[in-house]
Short mmCIF file of C-alpha atoms in Angstrom, two decimals:
data_model
loop_
_atom_site.label_atom_id
_atom_site.label_comp_id
_atom_site.label_asym_id
_atom_site.label_seq_id
_atom_site.Cartn_x
_atom_site.Cartn_y
_atom_site.Cartn_z
CA MET A 1246 -8.47 -2.68 40.76
CA ILE A 1247 -8.14 0.94 41.74
CA ASP A 1248 -11.14 3.44 41.23
CA VAL A 1249 -9.95 6.07 38.54
CA GLY A 1250 -11.67 9.67 38.31
CA VAL A 1251 -11.34 11.92 35.38
CA VAL A 1252 -10.48 14.90 37.06
CA GLY A 1253 -9.63 17.45 34.66
CA TRP A 1254 -10.51 18.18 31.16
CA ALA A 1255 -10.22 20.81 28.49
CA GLN A 1256 -11.13 21.24 24.79
CA THR A 1257 -10.20 23.95 21.99
CA GLN A 1258 -12.47 26.06 20.03
CA HIS A 1259 -13.06 23.84 17.15
CA GLY A 1260 -12.99 24.99 13.56
CA THR A 1261 -10.23 26.04 10.81
CA LEU A 1262 -7.63 27.12 13.22
CA GLU A 1263 -5.26 29.22 10.97
CA ARG A 1264 -3.33 30.80 13.88
CA GLU A 1265 -2.46 27.51 15.58
CA THR A 1266 0.11 24.61 15.15
CA HIS A 1267 0.04 21.23 16.47
CA GLN A 1268 2.31 22.32 19.36
CA SER A 1269 0.49 24.96 20.11
CA LEU A 1270 -2.87 23.50 20.22
CA ILE A 1271 -1.59 20.63 22.23
CA TYR A 1272 0.19 22.98 24.77
CA ARG A 1273 -2.79 24.99 25.38
CA VAL A 1274 -5.32 22.27 25.97
CA VAL A 1275 -2.90 20.46 28.20
CA ASN A 1276 -2.21 23.62 30.29
CA GLU A 1277 -5.77 24.35 30.49
CA ALA A 1278 -6.83 20.23 31.76
CA LEU A 1279 -4.19 20.45 34.22
CA SER A 1280 -5.13 23.78 35.31
CA SER A 1281 -8.67 22.74 35.52
CA CYS A 1282 -8.09 20.39 38.50
CA GLY A 1283 -5.26 22.52 39.98
CA MET A 1284 -2.54 19.86 39.22
CA SER A 1285 0.64 20.72 37.35
CA ILE A 1286 2.82 18.37 34.50
CA HIS A 1287 4.99 17.86 37.27
CA ASP A 1288 2.02 15.67 39.04
CA ILE A 1289 1.38 13.75 36.05
CA ASP A 1290 3.07 10.10 35.74
CA VAL A 1291 2.67 8.84 32.30
CA VAL A 1292 1.05 10.72 29.05
CA ILE A 1293 -1.07 8.82 26.48
CA ASP A 1294 -1.81 10.62 23.22
CA ALA A 1295 -3.65 9.93 19.88
CA GLY A 1296 -2.69 11.51 16.85
CA SER A 1297 -2.48 10.51 13.01
CA ASP A 1298 0.87 10.61 11.37
CA PHE A 1299 -0.65 10.95 7.93
CA LEU A 1300 -2.87 13.59 9.23
CA ASP A 1301 0.10 15.21 10.72
CA GLY A 1302 2.25 14.56 7.72
CA ARG A 1303 5.18 13.76 9.89
CA GLY A 1304 6.22 9.79 10.56
CA ILE A 1305 5.73 9.00 14.13
CA SER A 1306 4.71 12.63 15.01
CA THR A 1307 4.95 11.99 18.59
CA CYS A 1308 8.52 12.67 18.56
CA ILE A 1309 7.97 16.41 17.68
CA THR A 1310 4.59 16.59 19.94
CA VAL A 1311 6.06 15.25 23.16
CA ASP A 1312 7.43 18.37 24.15
CA ALA A 1313 4.19 20.22 23.94
CA MET A 1314 2.23 17.25 25.98
CA GLY A 1315 5.09 17.92 28.57
CA ALA A 1316 5.90 14.22 28.13
CA HIS A 1317 9.70 14.24 28.01
CA PHE A 1318 11.36 12.54 30.88
CA LYS A 1319 8.15 10.72 31.19
CA GLU A 1320 6.35 7.52 29.97
CA GLU A 1321 4.62 8.35 26.79
CA SER A 1322 2.59 6.08 24.62
CA LYS A 1323 0.69 6.76 21.68
CA ILE A 1324 -2.49 5.83 20.00
CA ALA A 1325 -3.17 5.74 16.42
CA GLY A 1326 -6.78 6.32 16.55
CA ASP A 1327 -9.26 8.14 18.72
CA GLY A 1328 -8.48 9.72 21.69
CA LEU A 1329 -10.94 7.71 23.73
CA LEU A 1330 -8.79 4.81 23.17
CA ALA A 1331 -6.02 6.75 24.77
CA ALA A 1332 -8.53 7.26 27.72
CA ILE A 1333 -9.13 4.03 27.98
CA TYR A 1334 -5.40 2.96 27.85
CA ALA A 1335 -4.52 5.81 30.67
CA TYR A 1336 -7.59 4.32 32.88
CA MET A 1337 -6.07 1.00 32.68
CA ARG A 1338 -2.80 2.05 33.92
CA ILE A 1339 -4.01 3.65 36.92
CA ALA A 1340 -6.78 1.15 37.60
CA SER A 1341 -3.80 -1.81 37.40
CA GLY A 1342 -2.13 0.63 40.56
CA LEU A 1343 1.10 1.09 38.61
CA PHE A 1344 0.38 4.87 38.20
CA ASP A 1345 -1.33 7.24 39.74
CA THR A 1346 -2.00 9.80 37.32
CA ALA A 1347 -2.08 10.31 33.71
CA LEU A 1348 -2.57 12.85 30.94
CA VAL A 1349 -4.63 12.01 27.88
CA VAL A 1350 -4.10 14.12 24.84
CA ALA A 1351 -5.82 14.07 21.14
CA TYR A 1352 -5.20 16.61 18.47
CA GLY A 1353 -5.92 16.66 14.73
CA LYS A 1354 -5.86 19.37 12.19
CA SER A 1355 -7.95 18.34 9.42
CA SER A 1356 -7.83 21.55 7.56
CA GLU A 1357 -4.05 21.23 6.72
CA SER A 1358 -4.70 18.65 4.02
CA SER A 1359 -7.24 16.75 1.81
CA PRO A 1360 -9.83 15.04 3.98
CA ARG A 1361 -10.76 12.70 0.96
CA VAL A 1362 -7.25 11.71 0.64
CA GLN A 1363 -6.59 11.21 4.32
CA SER A 1364 -9.54 8.60 4.60
CA LEU A 1365 -8.40 6.92 1.36
CA LEU A 1366 -5.06 6.53 3.07
CA MET A 1367 -6.59 4.32 5.55
CA THR A 1368 -7.65 1.74 2.91
CA ASP A 1369 -5.46 -1.16 1.78
CA PRO A 1370 -3.76 -0.66 -1.56
CA PHE A 1371 -5.03 -3.60 -3.45
CA TYR A 1372 -8.63 -3.75 -3.10
CA LEU A 1373 -10.07 -0.31 -1.87
CA ARG A 1374 -7.60 2.14 -2.69
CA PRO A 1375 -7.52 1.75 -6.38
CA MET A 1376 -11.44 2.38 -6.18
CA GLY A 1377 -10.88 5.79 -4.80
CA LEU A 1378 -13.35 4.70 -1.51
CA ASP A 1379 -13.17 7.33 0.82
CA ALA A 1380 -14.75 7.69 4.34
CA THR A 1381 -17.87 9.67 2.65
CA ALA A 1382 -18.33 6.81 0.17
CA ALA A 1383 -18.06 4.04 2.47
CA ALA A 1384 -20.33 5.68 4.92
CA ALA A 1385 -22.81 6.16 2.08
CA LEU A 1386 -23.08 2.73 1.27
CA GLN A 1387 -23.56 2.07 4.76
CA ALA A 1388 -26.39 4.36 5.16
CA ARG A 1389 -28.13 3.15 1.81
CA ALA A 1390 -27.81 -0.62 3.45
CA TYR A 1391 -29.23 0.56 6.60
CA MET A 1392 -31.86 2.44 5.47
CA HIS A 1393 -33.21 -0.02 3.12
CA HIS A 1394 -32.81 -3.12 5.36
CA TYR A 1395 -34.98 -1.53 8.34
CA GLY A 1396 -37.26 0.91 6.01
CA VAL A 1397 -35.88 4.23 7.56
CA SER A 1398 -37.05 7.14 5.75
CA GLU A 1399 -34.93 9.35 3.92
CA GLU A 1400 -35.75 12.27 6.28
CA ALA A 1401 -34.55 10.41 9.47
CA PRO A 1402 -30.87 11.10 8.77
CA ALA A 1403 -31.85 14.82 8.21
CA ARG A 1404 -33.72 14.99 11.55
CA VAL A 1405 -30.60 13.98 13.45
CA ALA A 1406 -28.65 16.89 11.75
CA VAL A 1407 -31.55 18.98 12.52
CA LYS A 1408 -31.16 18.16 16.55
CA ASN A 1409 -27.53 18.13 16.81
CA ARG A 1410 -27.62 21.48 15.25
CA ALA A 1411 -29.84 22.71 17.24
CA ALA A 1412 -27.99 21.42 20.31
CA GLY A 1413 -24.24 22.48 19.05
CA ALA A 1414 -25.85 26.05 19.06
CA THR A 1415 -25.38 26.47 22.44
CA ASN A 1416 -21.90 25.01 22.55
CA ILE A 1417 -19.65 27.96 22.73
CA ASN A 1418 -16.76 25.15 21.30
CA ALA A 1419 -18.61 23.80 18.35
CA GLN A 1420 -17.30 24.97 14.84
CA LEU A 1421 -21.08 25.09 13.66
CA SER A 1422 -23.12 27.11 15.83
CA SER A 1423 -26.27 27.53 13.71
CA GLU A 1424 -29.52 25.93 13.56
CA VAL A 1425 -30.69 24.34 10.39
CA THR A 1426 -33.99 23.46 9.20
CA LEU A 1427 -35.20 19.99 7.89
CA ASP A 1428 -35.63 21.65 4.28
CA GLN A 1429 -32.48 23.12 4.50
CA VAL A 1430 -30.58 19.61 5.23
CA MET A 1431 -32.66 17.70 2.55
CA GLU A 1432 -31.98 20.46 0.14
CA SER A 1433 -28.21 20.49 0.88
CA ARG A 1434 -25.82 19.54 -1.61
CA PRO A 1435 -25.67 15.50 -1.99
CA LEU A 1436 -22.08 14.54 -1.22
CA VAL A 1437 -22.11 10.59 -2.09
CA SER A 1438 -25.74 9.99 -2.23
CA PRO A 1439 -27.64 9.43 0.05
CA ILE A 1440 -25.28 11.37 2.12
CA ARG A 1441 -25.95 15.01 1.91
CA GLU A 1442 -23.62 17.98 3.13
CA LEU A 1443 -25.34 18.81 6.12
CA GLU A 1444 -25.44 15.43 7.21
CA ALA A 1445 -21.77 15.12 7.18
CA ALA A 1446 -19.63 16.42 9.96
CA PRO A 1447 -17.40 19.28 8.96
CA VAL A 1448 -13.70 19.63 8.74
CA THR A 1449 -12.46 20.36 11.38
CA ASP A 1450 -9.46 21.59 13.72
CA GLY A 1451 -9.19 21.16 17.58
CA ALA A 1452 -7.63 19.01 20.24
CA CYS A 1453 -8.64 17.98 23.91
CA ALA A 1454 -7.26 17.16 26.91
CA VAL A 1455 -8.00 14.72 29.82
CA VAL A 1456 -6.78 13.99 33.18
CA MET A 1457 -7.08 11.22 35.26
CA ALA A 1458 -5.99 10.14 38.82
CA GLY A 1459 -6.48 7.32 41.00
CA GLU A 1460 -8.68 7.26 43.93
CA GLU A 1461 -6.29 8.79 46.56
CA VAL A 1462 -4.88 11.49 44.41
CA ALA A 1463 -8.61 12.19 42.71
CA LYS A 1464 -9.83 12.66 46.64
CA SER A 1465 -7.20 15.16 47.45
CA LEU A 1466 -7.93 17.51 44.90
CA LYS A 1467 -10.00 20.30 45.27
CA VAL A 1468 -12.68 19.55 42.11
CA ARG A 1469 -14.92 16.66 41.65
CA PRO A 1470 -14.18 14.00 39.44
CA ALA A 1471 -16.31 12.25 37.04
CA TRP A 1472 -15.46 8.71 38.05
CA ILE A 1473 -15.16 5.77 35.58
CA ALA A 1474 -17.64 3.02 35.94
CA GLY A 1475 -16.66 1.07 32.78
CA SER A 1476 -15.30 0.92 29.32
CA GLY A 1477 -14.95 -1.03 26.15
CA HIS A 1478 -13.51 -1.60 22.92
CA ALA A 1479 -14.11 -3.77 19.75
CA MET A 1480 -13.35 -3.70 16.44
CA ASP A 1481 -15.06 -4.92 13.09
CA ALA A 1482 -13.47 -6.76 10.12
CA PHE A 1483 -11.51 -4.18 7.74
CA SER A 1484 -13.44 -5.02 4.86
CA PRO A 1485 -16.97 -3.19 4.55
CA GLY A 1486 -17.95 -6.21 2.46
CA ALA A 1487 -16.68 -8.66 5.03
CA ARG A 1488 -19.05 -7.24 7.90
CA GLU A 1489 -22.66 -6.74 8.11
CA ILE A 1490 -22.71 -3.12 7.36
CA HIS A 1491 -26.30 -2.28 8.25
CA LYS A 1492 -25.50 -2.64 12.04
CA LEU A 1493 -22.62 -1.85 14.13
CA ARG A 1494 -21.59 -5.19 15.82
CA SER A 1495 -18.41 -3.38 16.96
CA ALA A 1496 -20.30 -0.87 18.72
CA ALA A 1497 -22.72 -3.11 20.38
CA LEU A 1498 -19.63 -5.16 21.69
CA ALA A 1499 -17.92 -2.30 22.92
CA ALA A 1500 -20.96 -0.98 24.81
CA ALA A 1501 -22.03 -4.57 26.17
CA ALA A 1502 -18.49 -4.64 27.99
CA ALA A 1503 -18.75 -1.20 29.65
CA TYR A 1504 -22.53 -1.62 30.47
CA LYS A 1505 -21.32 -5.37 32.15
CA GLN A 1506 -18.87 -3.49 34.11
CA ALA A 1507 -20.53 -0.46 34.83
CA GLY A 1508 -23.85 -2.43 36.04
CA VAL A 1509 -25.96 -0.94 33.19
CA THR A 1510 -28.69 -3.17 32.56
CA ASP A 1511 -31.05 -0.95 30.56
CA PRO A 1512 -29.29 1.81 28.69
CA SER A 1513 -31.92 3.91 28.19
CA ALA A 1514 -33.09 3.91 31.83
CA ASP A 1515 -29.45 3.83 33.60
CA LEU A 1516 -27.56 6.09 31.32
CA ASP A 1517 -28.60 10.23 31.64
CA LEU A 1518 -26.80 10.96 28.60
CA LEU A 1519 -24.81 9.81 25.77
CA GLU A 1520 -22.08 11.39 23.66
CA VAL A 1521 -21.65 9.64 20.52
CA THR A 1522 -19.29 10.05 17.52
CA GLU A 1523 -21.73 10.50 14.51
CA SER A 1524 -19.53 11.71 11.77
CA PHE A 1525 -22.56 11.25 9.48
CA ALA A 1526 -26.06 11.76 10.77
CA HIS A 1527 -27.31 8.22 9.98
CA GLN A 1528 -24.60 6.96 12.10
CA GLU A 1529 -26.70 8.32 15.32
CA LEU A 1530 -29.70 6.37 14.39
CA MET A 1531 -27.32 2.96 14.08
CA LEU A 1532 -25.57 3.81 17.29
CA TYR A 1533 -29.32 4.08 19.23
CA GLU A 1534 -29.79 0.28 18.59
CA ALA A 1535 -26.27 -0.90 18.81
CA LEU A 1536 -26.07 1.01 22.14
CA GLY A 1537 -29.04 -0.56 23.35
CA LEU A 1538 -31.22 2.58 23.39
CA CYS A 1539 -34.11 0.94 21.42
CA GLU A 1540 -34.39 -2.31 19.42
CA GLU A 1541 -32.84 -3.10 16.10
CA GLY A 1542 -34.20 -0.71 13.41
CA GLU A 1543 -36.45 1.12 15.84
CA GLY A 1544 -33.63 4.29 15.58
CA GLU A 1545 -35.99 6.73 13.80
CA LYS A 1546 -38.94 5.96 15.84
CA LEU A 1547 -36.43 6.65 19.01
CA LEU A 1548 -35.26 9.83 17.56
CA ILE A 1549 -38.71 11.13 16.31
CA SER A 1550 -40.09 10.29 20.05
CA GLY A 1551 -37.95 13.09 20.87
CA ALA A 1552 -36.39 10.94 23.63
CA THR A 1553 -32.81 11.57 22.45
CA ALA A 1554 -33.37 15.39 22.46
CA LEU A 1555 -32.50 17.76 25.19
CA GLY A 1556 -35.25 17.47 27.68
CA GLY A 1557 -35.90 13.33 26.52
CA ARG A 1558 -35.39 10.48 28.30
CA VAL A 1559 -32.18 9.96 27.12
CA PRO A 1560 -30.26 12.76 25.60
CA VAL A 1561 -28.01 12.20 22.80
CA ASN A 1562 -25.09 14.70 21.79
CA LEU A 1563 -26.25 17.88 23.84
CA SER A 1564 -23.04 19.07 22.62
CA GLY A 1565 -23.99 18.96 18.96
CA GLY A 1566 -21.99 16.04 18.35
CA ALA A 1567 -19.52 15.52 15.73
CA LEU A 1568 -22.00 17.00 13.28
CA CYS A 1569 -21.32 20.32 14.87
CA ALA A 1570 -17.20 19.80 15.31
CA ASN A 1571 -15.31 16.68 14.13
CA PRO A 1572 -11.51 17.09 15.35
CA VAL A 1573 -10.46 13.40 13.66
CA VAL A 1574 -8.77 11.54 16.17
CA ALA A 1575 -9.85 13.82 19.22
CA THR A 1576 -13.57 14.00 18.34
CA GLY A 1577 -14.20 10.78 20.80
CA LEU A 1578 -11.87 12.34 23.84
CA VAL A 1579 -14.38 15.48 23.10
CA ARG A 1580 -17.22 13.21 23.71
CA LEU A 1581 -15.82 12.09 27.16
CA ALA A 1582 -14.77 15.49 28.29
CA GLU A 1583 -18.78 16.51 27.26
CA ALA A 1584 -20.17 13.64 29.48
CA CYS A 1585 -17.90 14.63 32.29
CA ALA A 1586 -18.87 18.44 32.32
CA ARG A 1587 -22.46 17.08 32.33
CA VAL A 1588 -22.28 14.96 35.26
CA ALA A 1589 -19.73 15.99 37.56
CA ASP A 1590 -20.49 18.56 40.46
CA ARG A 1591 -17.72 21.16 40.29
CA GLY A 1592 -19.98 24.10 40.51
CA GLU A 1593 -19.81 25.13 37.02
CA GLY A 1594 -22.48 25.81 34.63
CA ASP A 1595 -22.07 23.00 32.35
CA ARG A 1596 -23.28 20.08 34.77
CA ILE A 1597 -27.09 19.46 34.08
CA ASP A 1598 -29.36 18.82 37.26
CA GLY A 1599 -30.32 15.22 37.65
CA MET A 1600 -27.57 13.80 35.48
CA SER A 1601 -25.29 11.48 36.96
CA LYS A 1602 -24.50 8.90 34.66
CA ALA A 1603 -23.03 9.56 30.85
CA MET A 1604 -21.51 7.37 28.34
CA ALA A 1605 -19.10 8.62 25.62
CA HIS A 1606 -18.45 6.71 22.56
CA ALA A 1607 -15.93 7.00 19.82
CA ALA A 1608 -15.62 5.54 16.45
CA GLY A 1609 -13.04 5.12 13.65
CA GLY A 1610 -12.19 3.44 10.64
CA LEU A 1611 -14.46 3.29 7.26
CA ALA A 1612 -17.99 2.95 8.38
CA MET A 1613 -17.55 2.90 11.88
CA GLN A 1614 -15.07 -0.34 11.84
CA THR A 1615 -14.21 0.23 15.42
CA ALA A 1616 -15.78 1.57 18.53
CA ALA A 1617 -15.12 2.56 22.16
CA CYS A 1618 -17.29 3.63 25.04
CA MET A 1619 -16.51 5.11 28.56
CA ILE A 1620 -18.78 5.47 31.29
CA VAL A 1621 -18.70 8.07 33.84
CA GLN A 1622 -20.37 9.34 36.78
CA GLY A 1623 -20.84 12.22 38.90
CA MET B 447 5.04 39.90 25.51
CA ALA B 448 2.06 39.73 22.92
CA LEU B 449 3.11 38.75 19.40
CA LYS B 450 2.08 40.65 16.30
CA PRO B 451 -0.36 38.71 14.10
CA PRO B 452 2.24 36.57 11.93
CA GLU B 453 2.90 37.95 8.20
CA LEU B 454 3.14 34.32 6.88
CA THR B 455 0.64 32.03 8.28
CA TYR B 456 1.13 28.83 6.09
CA MET B 457 3.85 26.96 4.28
CA GLU B 458 2.78 24.55 1.31
CA GLY B 459 4.43 21.31 1.37
CA GLU B 460 3.58 17.43 0.32
CA SER B 461 4.41 14.25 1.66
CA ARG B 462 5.41 11.58 -1.07
CA CYS B 463 6.88 8.11 -0.98
CA ASP B 464 6.28 5.73 -3.50
CA TYR B 465 5.81 1.84 -2.92
CA ASN B 466 6.26 -1.51 -4.11
CA TRP B 467 3.73 -3.43 -2.02
CA THR B 468 4.09 -7.03 -1.84
CA THR B 469 0.78 -8.54 -2.84
CA GLY B 470 1.59 -12.12 -0.89
CA GLU B 471 0.25 -15.30 -2.24
CA VAL B 472 -3.50 -15.15 -1.77
CA VAL B 473 -4.11 -11.44 -2.97
CA GLY B 474 -1.42 -11.90 -5.92
CA THR B 475 -3.39 -15.01 -7.14
CA PHE B 476 -6.62 -13.33 -7.07
CA LEU B 477 -4.95 -10.44 -9.16
CA ALA B 478 -3.19 -12.65 -11.56
CA ALA B 479 -6.55 -14.45 -12.12
CA LEU B 480 -8.47 -11.06 -12.85
CA ARG B 481 -5.90 -10.37 -15.21
CA ASP B 482 -5.01 -13.42 -17.02
CA HIS B 483 -8.23 -15.38 -16.94
CA GLY B 484 -11.07 -12.75 -16.45
CA LYS B 485 -12.12 -14.40 -13.26
CA MET B 486 -12.92 -13.89 -9.77
CA LEU B 487 -11.50 -15.90 -7.06
CA ALA B 488 -12.64 -16.23 -3.37
CA GLY B 489 -10.85 -17.44 -0.33
CA VAL B 490 -12.56 -20.51 1.19
CA CYS B 491 -12.02 -20.67 5.39
CA GLU B 492 -10.44 -24.32 6.29
CA SER B 493 -12.50 -23.70 9.60
CA CYS B 494 -15.51 -21.80 9.51
CA GLY B 495 -16.10 -22.07 5.73
CA GLN B 496 -16.79 -18.42 4.94
CA VAL B 497 -16.19 -18.06 1.00
CA ALA B 498 -14.80 -14.31 1.09
CA VAL B 499 -14.10 -12.02 -1.93
CA PRO B 500 -11.90 -10.37 -2.52
CA PRO B 501 -9.67 -12.87 -0.83
CA THR B 502 -7.17 -12.58 2.59
CA SER B 503 -4.78 -14.83 3.44
CA TYR B 504 -6.62 -15.26 6.95
CA CYS B 505 -10.56 -15.47 7.42
CA GLU B 506 -11.71 -11.85 8.47
CA SER B 507 -14.64 -13.60 10.26
CA CYS B 508 -13.04 -16.45 12.31
CA GLY B 509 -9.28 -15.89 12.01
CA SER B 510 -8.41 -18.93 10.67
CA GLU B 511 -5.90 -19.59 7.83
CA VAL B 512 -7.14 -19.41 4.29
CA SER B 513 -5.24 -21.73 1.87
CA ASP B 514 -7.80 -22.71 -0.60
CA LEU B 515 -9.31 -20.14 -3.59
CA ARG B 516 -12.06 -21.11 -5.71
CA GLU B 517 -14.34 -19.22 -8.48
CA VAL B 518 -17.16 -17.22 -7.84
CA GLY B 519 -19.64 -15.48 -9.88
CA PRO B 520 -19.17 -13.89 -12.35
CA ARG B 521 -22.72 -12.73 -11.59
CA GLY B 522 -23.54 -11.19 -8.41
CA VAL B 523 -26.25 -9.35 -6.45
CA VAL B 524 -26.05 -5.64 -5.35
CA MET B 525 -25.92 -5.04 -1.53
CA SER B 526 -25.78 -1.58 -1.31
CA TRP B 527 -24.70 1.35 -3.83
CA ALA B 528 -24.10 5.17 -3.23
CA ARG B 529 -24.07 7.84 -6.13
CA VAL B 530 -20.84 10.15 -6.96
CA ALA B 531 -22.13 12.96 -8.82
CA ASP B 532 -18.89 14.99 -9.09
CA ASP B 533 -15.53 13.97 -10.57
CA PHE B 534 -12.10 13.67 -8.41
CA GLU B 535 -8.58 12.93 -8.62
CA GLY B 536 -8.13 9.24 -8.90
CA ALA B 537 -11.72 8.50 -9.34
CA PRO B 538 -12.12 4.77 -10.87
CA ALA B 539 -14.54 5.95 -13.30
CA GLU B 540 -16.02 9.11 -15.04
CA ALA B 541 -18.84 10.80 -12.74
CA PRO B 542 -21.53 10.29 -12.36
CA PHE B 543 -21.23 6.34 -11.40
CA ARG B 544 -21.84 4.56 -8.54
CA TYR B 545 -19.95 2.53 -5.86
CA VAL B 546 -21.76 -0.98 -5.29
CA LEU B 547 -21.16 -3.68 -2.88
CA VAL B 548 -21.84 -6.91 -5.04
CA ARG B 549 -22.12 -10.32 -3.31
CA PRO B 550 -20.89 -12.63 -6.44
CA ALA B 551 -22.83 -16.07 -6.59
CA GLY B 552 -21.32 -18.76 -4.27
CA ALA B 553 -19.29 -16.12 -2.13
CA ASP B 554 -20.43 -14.99 1.71
CA THR B 555 -18.89 -11.62 1.74
CA GLU B 556 -19.11 -8.25 -0.71
CA LEU B 557 -16.62 -6.74 -3.15
CA LEU B 558 -16.38 -3.13 -3.39
CA HIS B 559 -16.70 -1.82 -6.79
CA VAL B 560 -18.53 0.69 -9.15
CA ALA B 561 -20.90 0.55 -11.68
CA PRO B 562 -22.68 2.97 -14.31
CA ASP B 563 -25.09 5.49 -12.58
CA ASP B 564 -28.25 3.40 -14.38
CA ASP B 565 -31.41 2.95 -12.37
CA GLY B 566 -30.71 -0.73 -12.87
CA ILE B 567 -28.35 -0.76 -9.90
CA ARG B 568 -30.08 -1.19 -6.99
CA ILE B 569 -30.47 -3.24 -4.00
CA GLY B 570 -31.13 -6.81 -4.88
CA ALA B 571 -30.30 -6.34 -8.41
CA THR B 572 -28.36 -9.20 -10.52
CA VAL B 573 -25.15 -7.62 -12.06
CA ARG B 574 -22.26 -8.79 -13.61
CA PRO B 575 -18.70 -7.82 -14.20
CA GLU B 576 -17.29 -6.11 -17.16
CA PHE B 577 -13.45 -6.82 -17.39
CA ARG B 578 -11.02 -4.35 -19.42
CA PRO B 579 -9.85 -5.71 -22.76
CA ARG B 580 -6.79 -8.40 -21.83
CA GLU B 581 -4.23 -5.93 -23.32
CA GLN B 582 -5.30 -3.34 -20.86
CA ARG B 583 -5.54 -5.46 -17.53
CA GLY B 584 -2.25 -4.61 -15.27
CA GLY B 585 -3.15 -7.31 -12.53
CA ALA B 586 -5.57 -4.64 -10.43
CA ILE B 587 -8.90 -4.86 -8.96
CA THR B 588 -9.73 -2.29 -12.00
CA ASP B 589 -9.11 -5.04 -14.40
CA ILE B 590 -12.79 -5.23 -13.83
CA ARG B 591 -14.19 -1.91 -15.18
CA TRP B 592 -17.04 -2.12 -13.14
CA PHE B 593 -20.46 -4.09 -12.98
CA VAL B 594 -23.49 -3.60 -15.24
CA PRO B 595 -27.01 -4.82 -14.57
CA ASP B 596 -27.07 -8.16 -15.85
CA GLY B 597 -28.83 -8.60 -19.50
CA ALA B 598 -27.48 -5.13 -20.16
CA GLU B 599 -25.40 -4.68 -23.62
CA SER B 600 -21.92 -4.29 -22.79
CA GLU B 601 -20.55 -0.88 -24.25
CA GLY B 602 -19.35 -1.37 -27.68
CA SER B 603 -20.96 -4.66 -27.92
#
């Protein structure tokens, strides 16, 4: 298997982007990612992208967006899921030796339609859709089951929001860049209880692009890559009622695959940073457990210990995570770009001294049905 | 050349497409049983034995075929709930109401449905389905109006 490096990456400013079309967002982020590693679109063998037709309001939306990606006259393939899945796909194409370089693009403009309706459209027409179950309601059922099962306090998810909003305040690309207090979170409007407004990710437009290259090309570039050490992906059952909804089995399986490949035996000791997709605050606590940072049911304890904050033993979401910017479909690929920026030695300001190995996590589906993980090292 | 800020930023539109969804045998049989008999049928996996409600034609646990349907409930246990405070278009009940995951007696999975905003709806509580009157049923999951705490009086009874 060929070693693969993430050689370039870029993300847009996240927010309600009134001046950007899907194509202009893509065009800009692709060019920035390419120039970050001194490559041109002509150096790219294959383009793998992630988008949502429903979100775009167009069927097989790639037909329209390929030009902006520079994918015309190239191999192109689209993932109807998070961009981190597209990254895994691109990684395998290069690792196989069949391609030398790949461009990964993910984009979403959630502000253009109704996020509630968008998530309702993910449900089956017989059992869930007539019930009006959207992503927030599904996550609320998950949160209650999780908190009840393990005796998690009501303040625990709010503390995740406080931690991540503090981290996001230093992220120039974040949509929400102000700190919040525990009281502000606890007193914020209930969406679907137990989830409060400040415990849910905002509605975000944004895009992310990543350039990958096999060892030979990667080493010929003037910039140092973040090398891919492992990846994993797993799905759970579709129906929330057919899962053990108080735990994240798919995330545990995806992480186990990535850990095995990367030789990670003790994640909280071997990883220097995790960037995870916590669209709802309680999910970060569940992820601590599923990704093996602590024992089952110990997520709140780990959070309160400070281990997952900046300066802690195993920081999680130094970017502020999805709670500070959630460009649906691109959120997981943004996690990868953030992880790469922290571990790759490129003489830029984003790297944190002493950090060499980081993991990015993406989620999809209602109440995190699906999970993807990728480990990179500087 | 730098362009001037646009005078026209958005264009309204909608994507609309009507469907006639095929239910298939398993889902169709389940929905017909709600409508015609006021009963909940679960799928029984011939391989791992999981009893799943609502049923699918394959087992969501082990992937085997599901060919046998059996009645479960009507009483069930609340495994989780979430409170909706505000009305929204297409809501299955008038707010405030609660979403519930109910595990009917004899089933191994949970049915997603709604319940009144009642303190009796809590994890571990026993509930029972309240069906709509026969003439209002259309062969849909909403033929069950909602789940009420067991022992509660039906509205209007």
